[in-house]
Coordinates of C-alpha atoms and ligand atoms in Angstrom, one line a residue:
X1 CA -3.6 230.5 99.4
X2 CA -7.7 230.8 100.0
X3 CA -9.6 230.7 96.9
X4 CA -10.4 234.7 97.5
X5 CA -6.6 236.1 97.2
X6 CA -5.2 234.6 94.2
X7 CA -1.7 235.7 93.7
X8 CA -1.7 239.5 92.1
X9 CA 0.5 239.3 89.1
X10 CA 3.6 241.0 89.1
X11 CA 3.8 244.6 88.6
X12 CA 4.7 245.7 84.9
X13 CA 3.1 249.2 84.8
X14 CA 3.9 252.5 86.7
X15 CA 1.5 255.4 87.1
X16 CA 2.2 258.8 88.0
X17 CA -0.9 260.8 88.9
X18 CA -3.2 258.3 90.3
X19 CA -6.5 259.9 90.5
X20 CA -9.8 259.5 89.9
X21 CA -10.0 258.9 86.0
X22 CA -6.9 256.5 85.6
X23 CA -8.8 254.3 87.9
X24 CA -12.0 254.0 86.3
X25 CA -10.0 254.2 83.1
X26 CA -6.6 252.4 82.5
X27 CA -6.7 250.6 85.5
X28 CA -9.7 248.4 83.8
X29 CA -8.3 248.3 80.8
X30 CA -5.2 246.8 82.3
X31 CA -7.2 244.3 84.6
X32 CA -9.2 242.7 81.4
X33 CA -6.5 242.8 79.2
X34 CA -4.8 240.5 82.4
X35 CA -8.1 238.3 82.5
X36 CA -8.4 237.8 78.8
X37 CA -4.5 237.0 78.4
X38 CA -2.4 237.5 81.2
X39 CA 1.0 239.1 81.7
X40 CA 2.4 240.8 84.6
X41 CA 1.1 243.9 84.1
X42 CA 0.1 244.9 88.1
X43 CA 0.0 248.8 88.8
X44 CA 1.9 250.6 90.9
X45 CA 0.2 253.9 91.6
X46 CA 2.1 257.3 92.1
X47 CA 0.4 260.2 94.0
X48 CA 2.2 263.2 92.9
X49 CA 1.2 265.7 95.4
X50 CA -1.4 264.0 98.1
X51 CA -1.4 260.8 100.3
X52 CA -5.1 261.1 100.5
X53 CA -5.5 258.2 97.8
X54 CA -3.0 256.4 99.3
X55 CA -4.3 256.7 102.8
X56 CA -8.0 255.5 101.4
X57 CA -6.7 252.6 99.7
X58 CA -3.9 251.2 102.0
X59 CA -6.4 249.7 104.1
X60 CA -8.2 247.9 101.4
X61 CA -5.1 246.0 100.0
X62 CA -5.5 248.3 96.9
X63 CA -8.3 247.2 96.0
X64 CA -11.4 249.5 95.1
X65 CA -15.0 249.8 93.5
X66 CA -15.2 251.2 90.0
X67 CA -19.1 252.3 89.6
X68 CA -20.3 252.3 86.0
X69 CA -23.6 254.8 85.8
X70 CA -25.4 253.9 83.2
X71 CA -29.2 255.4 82.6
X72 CA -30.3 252.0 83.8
X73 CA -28.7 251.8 87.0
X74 CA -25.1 251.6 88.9
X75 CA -23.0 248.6 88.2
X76 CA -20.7 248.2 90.6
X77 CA -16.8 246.3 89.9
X78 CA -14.0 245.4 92.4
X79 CA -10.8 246.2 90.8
X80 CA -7.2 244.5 92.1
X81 CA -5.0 245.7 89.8
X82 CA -2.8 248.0 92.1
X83 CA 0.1 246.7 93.6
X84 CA 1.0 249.5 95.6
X85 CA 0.3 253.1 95.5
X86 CA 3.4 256.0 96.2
X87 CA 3.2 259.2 97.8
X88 CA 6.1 261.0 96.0
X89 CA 6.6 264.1 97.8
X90 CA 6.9 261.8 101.0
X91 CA 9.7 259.4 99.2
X92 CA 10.8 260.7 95.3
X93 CA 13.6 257.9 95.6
X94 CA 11.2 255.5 96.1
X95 CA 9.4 256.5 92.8
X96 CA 12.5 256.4 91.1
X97 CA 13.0 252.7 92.4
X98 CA 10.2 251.4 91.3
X99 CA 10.7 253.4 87.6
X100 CA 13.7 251.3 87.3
X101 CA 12.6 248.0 88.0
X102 CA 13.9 246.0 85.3
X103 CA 10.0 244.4 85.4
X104 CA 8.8 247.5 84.3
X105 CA 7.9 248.1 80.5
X106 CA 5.5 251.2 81.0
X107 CA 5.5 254.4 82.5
X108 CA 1.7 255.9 82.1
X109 CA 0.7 259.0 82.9
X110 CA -2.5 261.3 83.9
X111 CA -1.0 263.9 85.5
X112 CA -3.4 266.6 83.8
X113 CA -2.7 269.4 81.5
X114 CA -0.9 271.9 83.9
X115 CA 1.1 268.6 84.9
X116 CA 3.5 268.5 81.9
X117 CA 4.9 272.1 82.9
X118 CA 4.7 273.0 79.5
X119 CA 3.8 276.6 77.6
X120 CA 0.7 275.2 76.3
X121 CA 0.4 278.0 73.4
X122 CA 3.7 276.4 72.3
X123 CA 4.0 273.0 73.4
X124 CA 7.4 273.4 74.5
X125 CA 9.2 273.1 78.3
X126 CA 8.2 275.9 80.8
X127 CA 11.9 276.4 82.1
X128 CA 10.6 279.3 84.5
X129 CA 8.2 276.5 86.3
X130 CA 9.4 276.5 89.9
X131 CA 8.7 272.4 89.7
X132 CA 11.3 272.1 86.8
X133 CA 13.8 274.5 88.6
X134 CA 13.7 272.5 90.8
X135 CA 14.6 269.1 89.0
X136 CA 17.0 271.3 87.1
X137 CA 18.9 271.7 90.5
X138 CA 18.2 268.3 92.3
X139 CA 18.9 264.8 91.6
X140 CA 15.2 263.8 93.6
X141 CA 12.9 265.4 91.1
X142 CA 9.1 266.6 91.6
X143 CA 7.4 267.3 88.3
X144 CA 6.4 264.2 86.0
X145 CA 8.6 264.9 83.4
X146 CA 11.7 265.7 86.2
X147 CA 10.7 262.0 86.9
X148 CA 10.7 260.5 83.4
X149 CA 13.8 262.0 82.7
X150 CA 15.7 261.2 86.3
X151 CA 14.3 257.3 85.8
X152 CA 15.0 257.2 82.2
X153 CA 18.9 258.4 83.4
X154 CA 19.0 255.6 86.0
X155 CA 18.1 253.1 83.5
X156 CA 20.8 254.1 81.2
X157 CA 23.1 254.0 84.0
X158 CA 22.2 250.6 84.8
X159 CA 22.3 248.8 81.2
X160 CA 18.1 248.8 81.3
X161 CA 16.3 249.5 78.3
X162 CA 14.2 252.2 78.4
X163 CA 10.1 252.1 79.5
X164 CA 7.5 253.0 77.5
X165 CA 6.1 256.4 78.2
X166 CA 2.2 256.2 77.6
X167 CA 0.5 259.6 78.4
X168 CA -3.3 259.6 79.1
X169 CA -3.9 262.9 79.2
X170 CA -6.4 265.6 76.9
X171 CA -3.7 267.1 75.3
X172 CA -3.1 267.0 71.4
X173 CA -0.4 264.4 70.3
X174 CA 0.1 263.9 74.0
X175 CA 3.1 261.2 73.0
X176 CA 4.5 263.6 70.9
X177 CA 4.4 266.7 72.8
X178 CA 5.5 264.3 76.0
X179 CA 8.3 263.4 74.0
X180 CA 9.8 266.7 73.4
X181 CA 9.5 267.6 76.9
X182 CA 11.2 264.5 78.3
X183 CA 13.7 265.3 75.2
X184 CA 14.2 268.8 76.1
X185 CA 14.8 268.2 80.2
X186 CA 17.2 265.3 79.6
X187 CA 19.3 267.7 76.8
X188 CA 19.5 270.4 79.6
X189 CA 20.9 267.8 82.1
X190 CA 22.9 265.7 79.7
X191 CA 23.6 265.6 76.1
X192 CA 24.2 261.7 76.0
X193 CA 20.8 260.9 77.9
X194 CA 18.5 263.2 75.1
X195 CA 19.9 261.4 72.5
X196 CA 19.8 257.6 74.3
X197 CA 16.3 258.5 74.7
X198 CA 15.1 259.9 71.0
X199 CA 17.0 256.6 70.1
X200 CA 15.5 254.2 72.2
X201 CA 12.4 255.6 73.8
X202 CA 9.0 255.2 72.8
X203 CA 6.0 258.0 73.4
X204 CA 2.8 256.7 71.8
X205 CA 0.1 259.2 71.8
X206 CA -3.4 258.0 73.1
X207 CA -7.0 259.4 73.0
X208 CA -8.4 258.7 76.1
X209 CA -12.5 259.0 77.1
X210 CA -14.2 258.0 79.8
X211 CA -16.2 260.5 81.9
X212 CA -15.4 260.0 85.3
X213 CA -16.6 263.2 87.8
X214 CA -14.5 263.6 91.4
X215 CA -16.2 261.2 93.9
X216 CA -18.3 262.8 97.1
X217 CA -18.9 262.1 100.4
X218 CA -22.4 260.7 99.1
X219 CA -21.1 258.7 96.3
X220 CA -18.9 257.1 99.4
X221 CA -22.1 256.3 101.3
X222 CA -24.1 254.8 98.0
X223 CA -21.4 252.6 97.2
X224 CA -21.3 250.8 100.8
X225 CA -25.0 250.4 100.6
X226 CA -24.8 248.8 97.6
X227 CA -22.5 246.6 97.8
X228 CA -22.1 246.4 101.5
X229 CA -18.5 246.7 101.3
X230 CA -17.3 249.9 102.6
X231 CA -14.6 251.8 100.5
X232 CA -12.7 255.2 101.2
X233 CA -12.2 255.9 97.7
X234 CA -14.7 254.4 95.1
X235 CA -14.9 256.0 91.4
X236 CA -18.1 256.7 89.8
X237 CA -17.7 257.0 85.9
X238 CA -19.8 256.7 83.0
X239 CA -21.0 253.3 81.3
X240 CA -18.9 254.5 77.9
X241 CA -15.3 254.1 77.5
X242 CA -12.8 254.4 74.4
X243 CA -8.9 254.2 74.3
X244 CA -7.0 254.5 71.3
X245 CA -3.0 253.8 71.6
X246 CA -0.8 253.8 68.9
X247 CA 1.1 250.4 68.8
X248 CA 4.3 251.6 69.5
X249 CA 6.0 250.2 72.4
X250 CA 9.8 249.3 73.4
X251 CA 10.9 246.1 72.8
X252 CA 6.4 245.7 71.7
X253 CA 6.1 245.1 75.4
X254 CA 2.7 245.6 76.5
X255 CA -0.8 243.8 78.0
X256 CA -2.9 242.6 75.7
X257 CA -4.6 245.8 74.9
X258 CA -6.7 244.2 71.9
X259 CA -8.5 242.0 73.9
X260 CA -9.7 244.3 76.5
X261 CA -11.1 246.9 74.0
X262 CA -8.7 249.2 73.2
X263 CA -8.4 250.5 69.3
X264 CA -4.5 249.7 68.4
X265 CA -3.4 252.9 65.9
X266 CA -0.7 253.6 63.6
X267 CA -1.5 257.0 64.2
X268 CA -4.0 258.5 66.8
X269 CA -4.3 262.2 65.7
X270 CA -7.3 262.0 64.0
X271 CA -8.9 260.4 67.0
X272 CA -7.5 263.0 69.1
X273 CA -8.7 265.5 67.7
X274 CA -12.3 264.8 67.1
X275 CA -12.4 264.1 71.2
X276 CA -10.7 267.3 72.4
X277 CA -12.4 269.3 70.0
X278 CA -15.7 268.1 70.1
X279 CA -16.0 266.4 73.3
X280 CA -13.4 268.9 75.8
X281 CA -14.0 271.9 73.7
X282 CA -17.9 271.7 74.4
X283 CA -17.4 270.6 78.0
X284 CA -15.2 273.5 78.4
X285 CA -17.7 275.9 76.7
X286 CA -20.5 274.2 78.8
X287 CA -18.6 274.6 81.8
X288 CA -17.8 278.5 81.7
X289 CA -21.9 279.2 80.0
X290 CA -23.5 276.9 82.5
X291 CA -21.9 277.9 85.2
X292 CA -22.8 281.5 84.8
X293 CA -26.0 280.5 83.7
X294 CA -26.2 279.0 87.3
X295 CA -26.0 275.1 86.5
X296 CA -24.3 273.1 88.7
X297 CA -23.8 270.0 86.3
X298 CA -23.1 269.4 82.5
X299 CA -26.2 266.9 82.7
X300 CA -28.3 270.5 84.0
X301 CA -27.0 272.6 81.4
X302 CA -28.3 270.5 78.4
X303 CA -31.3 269.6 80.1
X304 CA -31.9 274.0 79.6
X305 CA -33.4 273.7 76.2
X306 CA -31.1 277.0 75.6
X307 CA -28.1 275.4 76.1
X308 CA -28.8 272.2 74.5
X309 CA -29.5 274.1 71.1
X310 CA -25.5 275.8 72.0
X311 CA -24.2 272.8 72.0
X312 CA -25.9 271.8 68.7
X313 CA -24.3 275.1 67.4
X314 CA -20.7 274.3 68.7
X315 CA -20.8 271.4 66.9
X316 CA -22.4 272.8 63.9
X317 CA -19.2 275.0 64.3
X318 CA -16.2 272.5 65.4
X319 CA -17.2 269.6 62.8
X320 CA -15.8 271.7 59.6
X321 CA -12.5 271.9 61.7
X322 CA -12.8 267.5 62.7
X323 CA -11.5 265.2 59.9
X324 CA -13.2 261.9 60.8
X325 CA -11.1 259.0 61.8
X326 CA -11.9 256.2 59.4
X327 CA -15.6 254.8 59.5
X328 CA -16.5 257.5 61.9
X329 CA -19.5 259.6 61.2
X330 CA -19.1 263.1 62.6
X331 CA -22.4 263.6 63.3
X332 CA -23.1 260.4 65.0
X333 CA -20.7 261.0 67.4
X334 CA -21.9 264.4 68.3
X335 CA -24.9 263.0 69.3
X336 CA -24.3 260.3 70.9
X337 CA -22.3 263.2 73.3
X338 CA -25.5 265.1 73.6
X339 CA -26.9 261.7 75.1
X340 CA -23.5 261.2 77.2
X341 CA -23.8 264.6 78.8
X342 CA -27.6 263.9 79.4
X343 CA -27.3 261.4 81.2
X344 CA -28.8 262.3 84.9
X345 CA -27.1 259.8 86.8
X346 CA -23.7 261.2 85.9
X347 CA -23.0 264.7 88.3
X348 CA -20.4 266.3 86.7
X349 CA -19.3 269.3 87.9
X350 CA -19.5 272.3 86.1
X351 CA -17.0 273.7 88.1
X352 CA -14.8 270.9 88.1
X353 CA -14.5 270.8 84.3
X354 CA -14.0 274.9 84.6
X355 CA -10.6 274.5 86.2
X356 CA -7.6 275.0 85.1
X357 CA -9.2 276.7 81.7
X358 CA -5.7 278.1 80.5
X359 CA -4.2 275.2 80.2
X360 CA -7.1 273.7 78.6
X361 CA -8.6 276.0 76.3
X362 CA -5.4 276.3 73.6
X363 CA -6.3 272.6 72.4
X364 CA -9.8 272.5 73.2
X365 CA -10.8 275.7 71.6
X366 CA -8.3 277.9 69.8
X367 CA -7.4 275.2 67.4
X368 CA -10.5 274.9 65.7
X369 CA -11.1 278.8 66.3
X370 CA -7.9 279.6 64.3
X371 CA -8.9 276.9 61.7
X372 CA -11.9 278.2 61.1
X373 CA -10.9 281.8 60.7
X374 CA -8.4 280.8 58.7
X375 CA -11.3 279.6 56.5
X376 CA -13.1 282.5 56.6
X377 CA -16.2 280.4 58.6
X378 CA -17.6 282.2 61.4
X379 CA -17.7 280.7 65.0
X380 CA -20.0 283.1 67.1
X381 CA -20.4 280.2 69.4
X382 CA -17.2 279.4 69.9
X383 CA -16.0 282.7 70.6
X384 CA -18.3 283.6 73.5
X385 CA -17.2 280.5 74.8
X386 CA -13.7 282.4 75.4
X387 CA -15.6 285.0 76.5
X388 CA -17.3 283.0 78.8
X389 CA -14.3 281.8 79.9
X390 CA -13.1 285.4 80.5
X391 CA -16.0 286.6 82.9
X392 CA -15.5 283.5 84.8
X393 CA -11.8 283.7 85.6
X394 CA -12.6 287.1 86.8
X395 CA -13.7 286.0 89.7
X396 CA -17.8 286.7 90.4
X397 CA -20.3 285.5 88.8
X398 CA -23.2 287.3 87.3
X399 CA -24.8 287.9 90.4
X400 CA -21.7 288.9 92.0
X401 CA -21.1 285.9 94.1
X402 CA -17.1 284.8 94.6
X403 CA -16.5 281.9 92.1
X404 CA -13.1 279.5 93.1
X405 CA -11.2 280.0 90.5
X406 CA -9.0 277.1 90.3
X407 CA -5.7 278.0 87.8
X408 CA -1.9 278.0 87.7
X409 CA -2.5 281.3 86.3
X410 CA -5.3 282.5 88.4
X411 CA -3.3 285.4 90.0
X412 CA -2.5 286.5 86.9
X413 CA -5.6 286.7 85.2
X414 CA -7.4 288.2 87.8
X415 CA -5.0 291.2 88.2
X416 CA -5.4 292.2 84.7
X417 CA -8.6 291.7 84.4
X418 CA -9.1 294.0 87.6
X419 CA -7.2 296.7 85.9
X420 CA -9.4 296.1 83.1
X421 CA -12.3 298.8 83.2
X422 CA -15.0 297.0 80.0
X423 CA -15.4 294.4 78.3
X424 CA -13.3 295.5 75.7
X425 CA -10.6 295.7 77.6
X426 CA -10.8 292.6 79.2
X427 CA -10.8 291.0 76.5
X428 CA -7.7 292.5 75.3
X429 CA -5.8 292.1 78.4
X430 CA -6.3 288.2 78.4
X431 CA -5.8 288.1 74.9
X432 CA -2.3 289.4 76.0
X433 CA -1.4 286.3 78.0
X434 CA 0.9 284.9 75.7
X435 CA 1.0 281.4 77.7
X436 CA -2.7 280.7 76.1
X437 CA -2.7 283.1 72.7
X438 CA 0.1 283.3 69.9
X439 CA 0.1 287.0 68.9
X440 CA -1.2 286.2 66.0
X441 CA -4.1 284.9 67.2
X442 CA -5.4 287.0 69.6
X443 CA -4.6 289.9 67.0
X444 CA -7.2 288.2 64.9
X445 CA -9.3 287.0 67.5
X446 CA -9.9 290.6 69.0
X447 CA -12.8 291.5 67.0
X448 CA -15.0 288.9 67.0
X449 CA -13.9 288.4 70.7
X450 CA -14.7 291.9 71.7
X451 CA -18.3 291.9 70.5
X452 CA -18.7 288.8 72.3
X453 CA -17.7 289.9 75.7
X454 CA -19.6 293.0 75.1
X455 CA -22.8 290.7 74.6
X456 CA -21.7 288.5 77.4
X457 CA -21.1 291.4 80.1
X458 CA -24.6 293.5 79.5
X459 CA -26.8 290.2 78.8
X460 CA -25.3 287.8 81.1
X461 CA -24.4 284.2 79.3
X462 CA -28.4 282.4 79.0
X463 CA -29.4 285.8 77.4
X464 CA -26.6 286.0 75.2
X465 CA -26.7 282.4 74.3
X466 CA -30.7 282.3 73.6
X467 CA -30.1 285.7 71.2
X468 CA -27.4 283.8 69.3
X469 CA -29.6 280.7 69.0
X470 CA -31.7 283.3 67.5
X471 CA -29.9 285.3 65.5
X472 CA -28.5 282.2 63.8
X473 CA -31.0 279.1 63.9
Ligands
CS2_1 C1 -13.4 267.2 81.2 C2 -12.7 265.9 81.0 O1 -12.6 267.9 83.3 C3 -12.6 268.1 82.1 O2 -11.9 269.1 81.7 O3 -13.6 267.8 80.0 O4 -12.2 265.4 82.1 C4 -13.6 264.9 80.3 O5 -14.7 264.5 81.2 C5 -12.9 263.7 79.8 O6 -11.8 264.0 79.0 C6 -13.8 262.7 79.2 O7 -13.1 261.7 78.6

């Protein structure tokens, strides 16, 4: 064998949802963990919905460059840890095949919010979803957790223990909720299976950080010159990376996590919810302001000294509702975030961070919203975020341009928010949407939410933001 194809090790890990972020993310992880202490922990990567990953890499033996960004410079990696990548849509049995592998121990998963098919105001299965209809009906399944559950089934069948299930995804005890999912699926399909699985399955829940913005045409170009090996599909990603797992595996198969950085947990809540609510609640709150504001990038909006004294205030506002995991200092982390987003060689999207906002803003936002009202602490900041969000999901911006609104509930939105004639109004018919706001919330969110969008709609979002700066220094 030449010296520059040493024999890949075995594959031990199955992905579903193999974009961008897994690969500058797990998929490193995974490859020190292998260099520091073996294992056969090779990746086989599972496309849910396109071949276009698939058709970049196939040509490249898997293989692909990971780009770290730091302020100093790029730092380019070649990374080998994938095995193979699946298109399911083009062969779901094949999925399934490789799922029940007796070599596999893991099933992870980035799949992103809207991915779990889940009623993310509740946490529990979306049984309406046309995906999990389908698996409902049909032994070949199409959603993730159709998949988890239609493997996990096979397994049993065949005498196999059960995989791992390790979700990688920004939602709140993602194991957890996972779990129930899986749990809930498998009890509508068979009795036996739900309870083999709550038995003998394991769901850890992880925190997950790295930002990693969707790779361009550019980025494409840079990375041949620099290295002077082309690639279809590089990732570009920040220097910074943390992963916290709780250590709680079937069978304790796993790579050697440890050794390749990652924070082993007995439990990861705390973790969890310092990162959704202070990192994804102020990139989403970034994302809707700065994008109406007319930034392009996260790294643009806190470079506007009127936006970097918001997200000052958020935190100001979010860190009451943050218990700190041990030796963490709130504080600390919130700024080294303000230096995170700063950073001018990372071009992240404020668009791409606004999609999907329903599905994103329960855990991100309304957490720490309800918290804090529940303390009697006001959250102006916070709440014309929301608003924010509202006046984007409506579809044109402030100067009355389009805006792509990119959301399972897109439709939705924008037809009652067209019937909608104020701000008022607005608010209260997205307040309605019981898929993002308990009743009791949005009862108690109205007023505070209605002066906000007022504000929002007749200043536009910089104005509003720099007279709330103001208001409350
Ligand atoms: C972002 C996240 O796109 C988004 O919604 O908030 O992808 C964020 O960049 C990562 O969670 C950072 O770890």
């Amino acid at each position: 064998m030449p010296a520059d194809h040493p024999a890949k090790p075995a594959t031990g890990i199955v992905h579903l949802g193999l974009g961008a972020f897994f690969r500058a993310f797990g998929c490193i992880y995974i490859a020190d963990a292998m260099a520091a202490s073996g294992g056969d922990w090779g990746i086989v990567g599972v496309s849910l919905r396109s071949p276009d990953t698939r058709d970049a890499l196939r040509g490249q033996d898997w293989g692909y460059t990971s780009v770290a960004l730091t302020a100093a410079g790029a730092v380019p990696r070649w990374i080998t840890v994938l095995n193979d990548v699946l298109v399911a849509p083009e062969d779901p049995a094949a999925v399934l095949a490789a799922m029940t592998d007796p070599k596999v121990k893991i099933v992870s998963l980035t799949v992103t919010e809207k991915g779990y098919c889940h009623n993310p105001a509740t946490g529990t299965l979306n049984r309406d979803h046309p995906d999990i209809q389908h698996d409902l009906a049909h032994a070949l399944p199409v959603s993730a957790p159709g998949f988890l559950v239609r493997a996990l089934q096979m397994r049993r069948a065949a005498g196999l223990p059960p995989f791992t299930v390790l979700t990688c995804d920004n939602l709140p005890e993602n194991g957890k909720l996972l779990r129930g999912l899986v749990l809930e699926l498998a009890r509508l399909l068979d009795a036996g299976l739900a309870d083999w699985i709550a038995a003998q399955g394991r769901f850890p829940s992880t925190m997950v950080d790295r930002i990693t913005p969707a790779t361009t045409p550019a980025d494409i170009a840079r990375v041949a010159d620099m290295t002077g090996r082309p690639d279809a599909a590089p990732v570009m990603h920040e220097a910074f990376a943390q992963w916290a797992v709780e250590d709680d595996f079937v069978n304790g198969a796993r790579p050697d996590l440890a050794a390749a950085g990652v924070e082993l947990v007995a439990n990861v809540t705390a973790h969890e919810h310092m990162k959704l609510r202070m990192l994804n609640g102020t990139h989403s709150a970034l994302a809707y302001t700065g994008y109406l504001a007319g930034h392009e990038t996260i790294a643009d909006t806190v470079a506007d000294p009127v936006f970097a004294a918001y997200v000052r205030r958020l935190w100001a506002e979010i860190m009451p509702a943050v218990t700190a995991p041990p030796n963490v200092s709130l504080s600390a982390y919130a700024d080294a975030l303000f230096d995170r987003y700063a950073n001018p060689n990372i071009r992240h999207r404020t668009w791409q961070i606004a999609m999907d906002g329903s599905q994103k803003l329960p855990q991100r936002i309304l957490g720490t919203l309800r918290e804090n009202l529940d303390a009697g602490r006001a959250a102006p900041g916070l709440f014309l975020a929301v608003a924010a969000w509202m006046r984007y999901v409506s579809g044109t911006d402030e100067a009355g341009k389009p805006i792509d609104v990119r959301d399972p509930l897109a439709t939705k939105m924008q037809a009652v928010l067209a019937a909608a004639p104020t701000p008022a109004a607005k608010a209260a018919a997205l307040l309605a949407l019981r898929e993002v706001f308990p009743a009791d919330l949005a009862d108690r969110m109205q007023p505070p939410l209605t002066r906000a969008a007022e504000t929002l709609w007749s200043m536009g979002s910089s104005a509003a933001i720099a007279a709330l700066n103001k208001a409350n220094p």
